[in-house]
mmCIF file of C-alpha atoms and ligand atoms in Angstrom:
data_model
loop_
_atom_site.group_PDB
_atom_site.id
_atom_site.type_symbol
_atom_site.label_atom_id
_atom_site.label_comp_id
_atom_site.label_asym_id
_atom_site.label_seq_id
_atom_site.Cartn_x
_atom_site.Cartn_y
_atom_site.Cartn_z
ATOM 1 C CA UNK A 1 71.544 137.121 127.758
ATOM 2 C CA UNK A 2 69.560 136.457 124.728
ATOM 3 C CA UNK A 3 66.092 133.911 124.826
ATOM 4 C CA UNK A 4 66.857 130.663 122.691
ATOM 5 C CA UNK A 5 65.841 132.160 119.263
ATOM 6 C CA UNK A 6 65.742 128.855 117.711
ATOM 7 C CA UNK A 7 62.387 127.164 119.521
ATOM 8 C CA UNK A 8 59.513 127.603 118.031
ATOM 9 C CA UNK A 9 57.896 128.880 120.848
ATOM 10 C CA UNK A 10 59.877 132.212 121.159
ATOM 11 C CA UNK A 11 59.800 132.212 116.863
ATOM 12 C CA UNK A 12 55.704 132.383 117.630
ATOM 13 C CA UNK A 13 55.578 134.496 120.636
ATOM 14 C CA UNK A 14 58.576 136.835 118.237
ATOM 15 C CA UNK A 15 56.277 137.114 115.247
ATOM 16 C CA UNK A 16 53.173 137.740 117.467
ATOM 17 C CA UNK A 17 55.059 140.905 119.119
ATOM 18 C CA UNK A 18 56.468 142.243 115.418
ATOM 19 C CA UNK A 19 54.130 141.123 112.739
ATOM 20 C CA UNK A 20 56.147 143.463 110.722
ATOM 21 C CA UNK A 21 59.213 141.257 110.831
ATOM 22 C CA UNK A 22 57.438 138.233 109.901
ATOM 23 C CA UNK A 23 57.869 138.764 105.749
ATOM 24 C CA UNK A 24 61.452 140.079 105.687
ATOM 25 C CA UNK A 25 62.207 136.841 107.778
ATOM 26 C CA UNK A 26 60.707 134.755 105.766
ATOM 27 C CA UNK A 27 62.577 136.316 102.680
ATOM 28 C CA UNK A 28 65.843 136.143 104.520
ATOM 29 C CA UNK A 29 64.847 131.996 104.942
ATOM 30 C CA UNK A 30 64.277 131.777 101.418
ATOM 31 C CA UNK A 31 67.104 133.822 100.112
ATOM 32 C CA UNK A 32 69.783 131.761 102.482
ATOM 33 C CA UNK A 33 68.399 128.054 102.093
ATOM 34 C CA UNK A 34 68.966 129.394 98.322
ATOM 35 C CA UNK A 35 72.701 130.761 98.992
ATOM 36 C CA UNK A 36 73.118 127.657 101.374
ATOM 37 C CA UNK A 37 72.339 125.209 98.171
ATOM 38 C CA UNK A 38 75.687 127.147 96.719
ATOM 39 C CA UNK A 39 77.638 126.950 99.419
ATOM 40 C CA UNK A 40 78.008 124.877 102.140
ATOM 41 C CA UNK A 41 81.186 126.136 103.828
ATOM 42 C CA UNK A 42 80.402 129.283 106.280
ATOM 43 C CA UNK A 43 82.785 131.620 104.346
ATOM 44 C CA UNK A 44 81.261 131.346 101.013
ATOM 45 C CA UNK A 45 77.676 131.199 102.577
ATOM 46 C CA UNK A 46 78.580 134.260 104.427
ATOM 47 C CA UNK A 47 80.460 136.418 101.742
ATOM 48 C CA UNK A 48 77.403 135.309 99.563
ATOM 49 C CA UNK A 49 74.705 137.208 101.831
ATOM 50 C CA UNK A 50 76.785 139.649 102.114
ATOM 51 C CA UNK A 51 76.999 140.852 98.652
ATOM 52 C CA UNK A 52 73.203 140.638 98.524
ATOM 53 C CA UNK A 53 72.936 142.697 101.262
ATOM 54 C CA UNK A 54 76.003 145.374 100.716
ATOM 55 C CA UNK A 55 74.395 145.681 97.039
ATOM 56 C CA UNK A 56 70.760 146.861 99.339
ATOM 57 C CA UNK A 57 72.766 149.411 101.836
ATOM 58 C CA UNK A 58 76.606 148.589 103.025
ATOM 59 C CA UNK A 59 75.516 150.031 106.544
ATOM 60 C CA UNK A 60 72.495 147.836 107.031
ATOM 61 C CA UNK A 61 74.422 145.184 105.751
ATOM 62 C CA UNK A 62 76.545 145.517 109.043
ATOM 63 C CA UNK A 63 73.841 145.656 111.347
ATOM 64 C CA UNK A 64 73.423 149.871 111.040
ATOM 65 C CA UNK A 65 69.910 150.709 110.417
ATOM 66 C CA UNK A 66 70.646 154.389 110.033
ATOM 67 C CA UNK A 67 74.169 156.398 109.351
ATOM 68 C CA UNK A 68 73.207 158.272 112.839
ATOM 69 C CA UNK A 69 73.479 154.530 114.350
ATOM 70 C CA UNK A 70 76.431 153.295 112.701
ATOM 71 C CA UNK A 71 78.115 156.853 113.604
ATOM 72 C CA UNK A 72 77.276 155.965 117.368
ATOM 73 C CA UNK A 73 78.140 152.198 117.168
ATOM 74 C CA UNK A 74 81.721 153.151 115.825
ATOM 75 C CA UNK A 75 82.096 155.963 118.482
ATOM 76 C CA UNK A 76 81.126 153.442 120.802
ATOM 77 C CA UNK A 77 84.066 151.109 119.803
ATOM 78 C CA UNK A 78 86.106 153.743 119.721
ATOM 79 C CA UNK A 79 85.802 154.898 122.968
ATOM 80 C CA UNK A 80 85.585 151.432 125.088
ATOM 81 C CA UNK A 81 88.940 150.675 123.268
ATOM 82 C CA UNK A 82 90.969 154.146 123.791
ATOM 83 C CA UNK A 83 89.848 154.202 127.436
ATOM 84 C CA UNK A 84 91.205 150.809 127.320
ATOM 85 C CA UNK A 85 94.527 150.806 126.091
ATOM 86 C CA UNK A 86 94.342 151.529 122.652
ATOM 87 C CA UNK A 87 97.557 153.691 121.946
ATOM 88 C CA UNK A 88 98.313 155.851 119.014
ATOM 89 C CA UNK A 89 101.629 154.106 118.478
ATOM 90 C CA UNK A 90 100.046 150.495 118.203
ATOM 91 C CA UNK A 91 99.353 148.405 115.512
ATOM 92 C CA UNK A 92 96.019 146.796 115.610
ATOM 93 C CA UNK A 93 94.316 144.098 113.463
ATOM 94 C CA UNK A 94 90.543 144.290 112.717
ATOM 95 C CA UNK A 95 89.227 141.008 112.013
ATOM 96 C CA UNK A 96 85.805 141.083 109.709
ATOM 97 C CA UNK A 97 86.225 145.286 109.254
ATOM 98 C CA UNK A 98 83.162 145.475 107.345
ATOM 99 C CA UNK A 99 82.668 149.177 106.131
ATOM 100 C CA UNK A 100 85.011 150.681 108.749
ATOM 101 C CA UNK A 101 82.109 151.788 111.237
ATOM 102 C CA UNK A 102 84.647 151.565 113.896
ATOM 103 C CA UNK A 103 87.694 151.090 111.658
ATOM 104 C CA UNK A 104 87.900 154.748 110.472
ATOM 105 C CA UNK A 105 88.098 156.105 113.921
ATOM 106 C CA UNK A 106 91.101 153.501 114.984
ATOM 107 C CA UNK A 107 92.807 154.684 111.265
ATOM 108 C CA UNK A 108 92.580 158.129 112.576
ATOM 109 C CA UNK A 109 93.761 157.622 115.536
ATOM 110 C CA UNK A 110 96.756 155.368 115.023
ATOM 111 C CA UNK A 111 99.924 156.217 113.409
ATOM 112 C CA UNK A 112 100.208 155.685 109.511
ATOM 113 C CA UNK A 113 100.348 152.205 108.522
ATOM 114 C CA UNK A 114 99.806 150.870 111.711
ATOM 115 C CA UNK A 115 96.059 149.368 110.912
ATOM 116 C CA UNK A 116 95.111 146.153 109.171
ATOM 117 C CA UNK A 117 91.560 144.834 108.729
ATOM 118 C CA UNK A 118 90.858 141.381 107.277
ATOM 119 C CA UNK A 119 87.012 140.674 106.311
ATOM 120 C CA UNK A 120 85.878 138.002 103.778
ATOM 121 C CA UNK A 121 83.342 140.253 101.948
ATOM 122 C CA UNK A 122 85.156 141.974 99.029
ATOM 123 C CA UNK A 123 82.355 143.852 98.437
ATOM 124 C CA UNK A 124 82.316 145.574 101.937
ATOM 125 C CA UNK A 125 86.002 145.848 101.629
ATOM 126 C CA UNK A 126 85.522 148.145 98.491
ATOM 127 C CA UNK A 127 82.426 150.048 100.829
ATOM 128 C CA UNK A 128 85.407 150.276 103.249
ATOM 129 C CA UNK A 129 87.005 152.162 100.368
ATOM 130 C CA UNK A 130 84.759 154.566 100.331
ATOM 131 C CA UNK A 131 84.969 155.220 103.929
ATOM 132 C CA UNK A 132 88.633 156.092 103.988
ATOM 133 C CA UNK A 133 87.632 158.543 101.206
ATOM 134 C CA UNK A 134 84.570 159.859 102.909
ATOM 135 C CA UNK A 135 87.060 160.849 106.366
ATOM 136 C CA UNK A 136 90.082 161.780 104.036
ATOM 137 C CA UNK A 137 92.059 158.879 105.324
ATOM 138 C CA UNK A 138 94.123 158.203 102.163
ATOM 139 C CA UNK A 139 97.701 159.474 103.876
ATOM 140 C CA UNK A 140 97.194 156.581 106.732
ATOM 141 C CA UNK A 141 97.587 154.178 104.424
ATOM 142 C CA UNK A 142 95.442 150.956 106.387
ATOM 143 C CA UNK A 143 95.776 147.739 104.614
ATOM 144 C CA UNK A 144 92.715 146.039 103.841
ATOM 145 C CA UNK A 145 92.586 142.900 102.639
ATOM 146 C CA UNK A 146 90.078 140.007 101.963
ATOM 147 C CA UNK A 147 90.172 136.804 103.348
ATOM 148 C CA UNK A 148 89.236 133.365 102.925
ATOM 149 C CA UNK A 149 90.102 131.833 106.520
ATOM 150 C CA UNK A 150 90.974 133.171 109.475
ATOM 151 C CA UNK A 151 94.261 131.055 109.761
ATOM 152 C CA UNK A 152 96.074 134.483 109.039
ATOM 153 C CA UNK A 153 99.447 132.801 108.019
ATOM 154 C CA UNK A 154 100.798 135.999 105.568
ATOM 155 C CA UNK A 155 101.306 138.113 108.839
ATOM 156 C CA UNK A 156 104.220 138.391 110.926
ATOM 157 C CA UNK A 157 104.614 136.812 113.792
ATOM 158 C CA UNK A 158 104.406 138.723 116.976
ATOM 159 C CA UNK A 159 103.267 141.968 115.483
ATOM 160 C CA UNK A 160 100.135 143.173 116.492
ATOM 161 C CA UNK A 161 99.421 144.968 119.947
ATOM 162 C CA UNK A 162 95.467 144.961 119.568
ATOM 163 C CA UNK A 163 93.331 142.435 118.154
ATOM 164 C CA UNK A 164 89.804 143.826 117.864
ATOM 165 C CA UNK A 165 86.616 142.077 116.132
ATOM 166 C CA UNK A 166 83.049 143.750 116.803
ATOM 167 C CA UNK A 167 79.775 141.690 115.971
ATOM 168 C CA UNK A 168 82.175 139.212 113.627
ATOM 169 C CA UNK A 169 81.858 136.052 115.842
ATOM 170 C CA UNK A 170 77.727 136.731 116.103
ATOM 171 C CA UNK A 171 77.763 135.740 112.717
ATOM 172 C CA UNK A 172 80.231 132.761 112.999
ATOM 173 C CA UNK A 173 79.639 129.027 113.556
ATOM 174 C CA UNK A 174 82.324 127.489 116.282
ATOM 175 C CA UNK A 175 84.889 126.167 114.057
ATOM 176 C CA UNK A 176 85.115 129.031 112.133
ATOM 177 C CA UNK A 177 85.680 130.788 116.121
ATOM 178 C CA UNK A 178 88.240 128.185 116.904
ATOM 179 C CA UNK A 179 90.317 128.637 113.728
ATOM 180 C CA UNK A 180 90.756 132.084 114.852
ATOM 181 C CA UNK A 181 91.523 131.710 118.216
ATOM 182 C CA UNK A 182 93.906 128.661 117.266
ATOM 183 C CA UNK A 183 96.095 131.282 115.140
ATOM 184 C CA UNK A 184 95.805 134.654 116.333
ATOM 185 C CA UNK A 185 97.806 134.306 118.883
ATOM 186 C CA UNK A 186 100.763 133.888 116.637
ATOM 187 C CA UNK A 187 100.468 137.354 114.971
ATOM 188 C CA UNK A 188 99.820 139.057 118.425
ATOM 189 C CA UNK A 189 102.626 140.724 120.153
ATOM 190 C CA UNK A 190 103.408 139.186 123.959
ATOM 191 C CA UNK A 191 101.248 141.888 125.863
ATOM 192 C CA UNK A 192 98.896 142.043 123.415
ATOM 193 C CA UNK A 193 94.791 141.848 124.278
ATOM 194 C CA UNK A 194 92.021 140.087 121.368
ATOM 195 C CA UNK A 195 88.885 141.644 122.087
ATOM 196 C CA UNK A 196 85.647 140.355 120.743
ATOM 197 C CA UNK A 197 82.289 140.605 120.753
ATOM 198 C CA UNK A 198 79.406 137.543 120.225
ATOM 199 C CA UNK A 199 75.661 137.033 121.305
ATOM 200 C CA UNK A 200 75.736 135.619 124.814
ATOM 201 C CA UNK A 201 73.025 132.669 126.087
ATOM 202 C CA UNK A 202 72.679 131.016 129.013
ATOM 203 C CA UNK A 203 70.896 128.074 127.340
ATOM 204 C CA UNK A 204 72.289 126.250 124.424
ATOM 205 C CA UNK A 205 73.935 127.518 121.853
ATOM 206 C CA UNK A 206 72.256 127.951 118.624
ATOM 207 C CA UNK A 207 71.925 130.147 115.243
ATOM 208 C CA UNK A 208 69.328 131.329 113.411
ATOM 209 C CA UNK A 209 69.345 131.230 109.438
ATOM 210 C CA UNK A 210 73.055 130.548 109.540
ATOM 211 C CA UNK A 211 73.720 134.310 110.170
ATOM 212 C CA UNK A 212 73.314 134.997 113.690
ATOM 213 C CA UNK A 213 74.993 132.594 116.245
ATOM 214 C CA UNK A 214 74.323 132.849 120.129
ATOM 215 C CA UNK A 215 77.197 130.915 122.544
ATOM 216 C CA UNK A 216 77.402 130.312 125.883
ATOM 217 C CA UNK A 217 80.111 132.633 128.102
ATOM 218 C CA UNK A 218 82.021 129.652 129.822
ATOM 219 C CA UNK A 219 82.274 127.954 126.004
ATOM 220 C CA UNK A 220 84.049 130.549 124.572
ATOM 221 C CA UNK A 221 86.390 131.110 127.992
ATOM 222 C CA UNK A 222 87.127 127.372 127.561
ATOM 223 C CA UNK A 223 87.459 127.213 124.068
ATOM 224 C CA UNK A 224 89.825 130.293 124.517
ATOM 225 C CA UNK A 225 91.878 128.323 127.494
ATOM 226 C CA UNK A 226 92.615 125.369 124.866
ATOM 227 C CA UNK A 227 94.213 127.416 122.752
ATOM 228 C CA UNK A 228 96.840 129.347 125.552
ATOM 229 C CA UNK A 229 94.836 132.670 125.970
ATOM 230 C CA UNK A 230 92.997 134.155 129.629
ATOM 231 C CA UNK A 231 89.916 135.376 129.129
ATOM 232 C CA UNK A 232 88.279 138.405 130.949
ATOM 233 C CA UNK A 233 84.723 139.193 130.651
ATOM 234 C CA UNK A 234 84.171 142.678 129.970
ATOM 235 C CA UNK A 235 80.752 144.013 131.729
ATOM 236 C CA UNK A 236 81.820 147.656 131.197
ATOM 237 C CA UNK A 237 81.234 147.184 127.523
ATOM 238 C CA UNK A 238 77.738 148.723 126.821
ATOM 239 C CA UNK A 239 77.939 149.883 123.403
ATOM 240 C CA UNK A 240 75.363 147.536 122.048
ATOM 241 C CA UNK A 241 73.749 143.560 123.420
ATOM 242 C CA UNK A 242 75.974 141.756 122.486
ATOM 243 C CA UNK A 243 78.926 140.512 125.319
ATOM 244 C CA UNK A 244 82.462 141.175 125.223
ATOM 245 C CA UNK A 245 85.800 139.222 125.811
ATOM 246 C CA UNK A 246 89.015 140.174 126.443
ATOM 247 C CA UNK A 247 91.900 137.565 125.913
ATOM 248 C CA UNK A 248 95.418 137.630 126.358
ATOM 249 C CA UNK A 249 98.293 135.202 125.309
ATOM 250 C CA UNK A 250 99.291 133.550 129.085
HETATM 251 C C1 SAM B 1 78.187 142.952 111.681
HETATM 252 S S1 SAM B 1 79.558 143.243 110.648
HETATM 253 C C2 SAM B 1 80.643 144.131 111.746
HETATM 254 C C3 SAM B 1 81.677 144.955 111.018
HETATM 255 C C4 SAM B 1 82.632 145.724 111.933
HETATM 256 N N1 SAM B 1 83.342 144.854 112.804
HETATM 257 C C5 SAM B 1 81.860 146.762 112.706
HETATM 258 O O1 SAM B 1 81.585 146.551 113.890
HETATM 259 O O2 SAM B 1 81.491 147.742 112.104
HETATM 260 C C6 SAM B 1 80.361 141.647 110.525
HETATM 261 C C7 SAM B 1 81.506 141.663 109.528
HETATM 262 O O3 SAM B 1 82.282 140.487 109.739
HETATM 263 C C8 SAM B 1 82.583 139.911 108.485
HETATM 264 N N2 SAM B 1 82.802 138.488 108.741
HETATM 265 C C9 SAM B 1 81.891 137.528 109.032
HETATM 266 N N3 SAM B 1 82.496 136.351 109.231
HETATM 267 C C10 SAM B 1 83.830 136.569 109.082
HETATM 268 C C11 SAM B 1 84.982 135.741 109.164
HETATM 269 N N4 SAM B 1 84.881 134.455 109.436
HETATM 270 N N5 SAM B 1 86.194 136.304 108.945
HETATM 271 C C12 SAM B 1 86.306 137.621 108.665
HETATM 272 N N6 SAM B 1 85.239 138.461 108.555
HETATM 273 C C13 SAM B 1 84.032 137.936 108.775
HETATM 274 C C14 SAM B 1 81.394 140.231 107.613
HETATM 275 O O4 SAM B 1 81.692 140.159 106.250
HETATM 276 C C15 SAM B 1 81.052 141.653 108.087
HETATM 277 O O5 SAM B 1 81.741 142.628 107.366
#
């Protein structure tokens, strides 16, 4: 479980263990109390930094400090979902895509036109481009699309078999969460399973610089309850720190 980021106290005790980290966080404060000025909603905060940072390096923009890492962090996904019941005959939805790090694996291994991935950065959706070209996945035809919300109303009802987001809800405040969870059970098929990823706390929950949010386990299972879906915790997932869910429409 991750230490509550937000006190002072662990900021001081952070910046005392990696002294190195102290100026690119204070330019990352600076740059999003600017982009926050702009925007107050999360979306157009969010797409905001995120054409900053695709502009810098689309894979460090998505957490991947290195093309070896986001190689690995896409197997990783890859894997925990095949050995899990992702089938090549399913259609699965990829909330907040990013680049494809996972995305071009799933495309690969699903039948043509049976992938969709949503994200609200156009500019990661057109570094997602470039990933279908880089693997040669033009004849799979995935839809990618930008979004503004994650209300999801242009897709069919009961369509989708998996619902997959990786290291989309770290970066999300809880109402963005809940406006997901409130409609994507409309678009997912009966026996259907949502995994997702966040940044687990036993304290309280909490963000730092409006771009990383940490949430309790039993908030999320709740949250997830209100809105029709069981929830499994997934301790076999060890691809990176962050905690996974599993949900299913009851
Ligand atoms: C850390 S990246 C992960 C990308 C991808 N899931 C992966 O694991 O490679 C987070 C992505 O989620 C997108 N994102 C953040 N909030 C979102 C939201 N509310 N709806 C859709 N996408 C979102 C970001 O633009 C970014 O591309």
């Amino acid at each position: 479980m991750a230490p509550q980021r937000d006190t002072l106290t662990h900021q001081l005790r952070y910046a005392a263990a990696h002294p190195d980290r102290v100026l690119p966080h204070l330019r990352r404060l600076v740059r999003n109390l600017a982009v926050g000025l702009r925007h107050r909603d999360h979306v157009g905060f969010y797409r905001e930094v995120m054409r900053h940072n695709v502009a810098d390096d689309p894979d460090l923009a998505i957490g991947s400090a290195s093309r070896r890492r986001w190689l690995a962090l896409g197997e990783a996904q890859f894997e925990f979902l095949v050995a899990n019941g992702l089938r090549q005959d399913h259609r699965m939805l990829e909330i907040g895509c990013g680049n494809l790090r996972g995305g071009w694996r799933f495309i690969e291994h699903l039948e043509a036109g049976n992938y969709t991935g949503v994200d609200i950065s156009p500019d990661i959706l057109i570094a997602a481009q470039r990933t279908l070209v880089e693997f040669d996945l033009q004849d799979k035809l995935p839809r990618l699309t930008p979004v503004r919300d994650l209300t999801l109303s242009w897709l069919p009802e009961d369509h989708f078999d998996v619902v997959h987001a990786h290291s989309v809800f770290s970066h999300c405040p809880l109402d963005v969460i809940e406006e997901c969870l409130a409609h994507v059970g409309r678009v997912m098929a009966p026996e259907a399973f949502f995994d997702f990823t966040y940044n687990a706390t036993d304290g309280q929950p909490h963000q730092v610089l409006r771009e990383d949010y940490y949430y309790r386990p039993d908030q999320l299972i709740d949250l997830a309850g209100r809105y029709g879906f069981a929830a499994e915790q997934r301790h076999d997932w060890s691809g990176n720190a962050q905690s996974k869910l599993r949900l299913r429409r009851r």
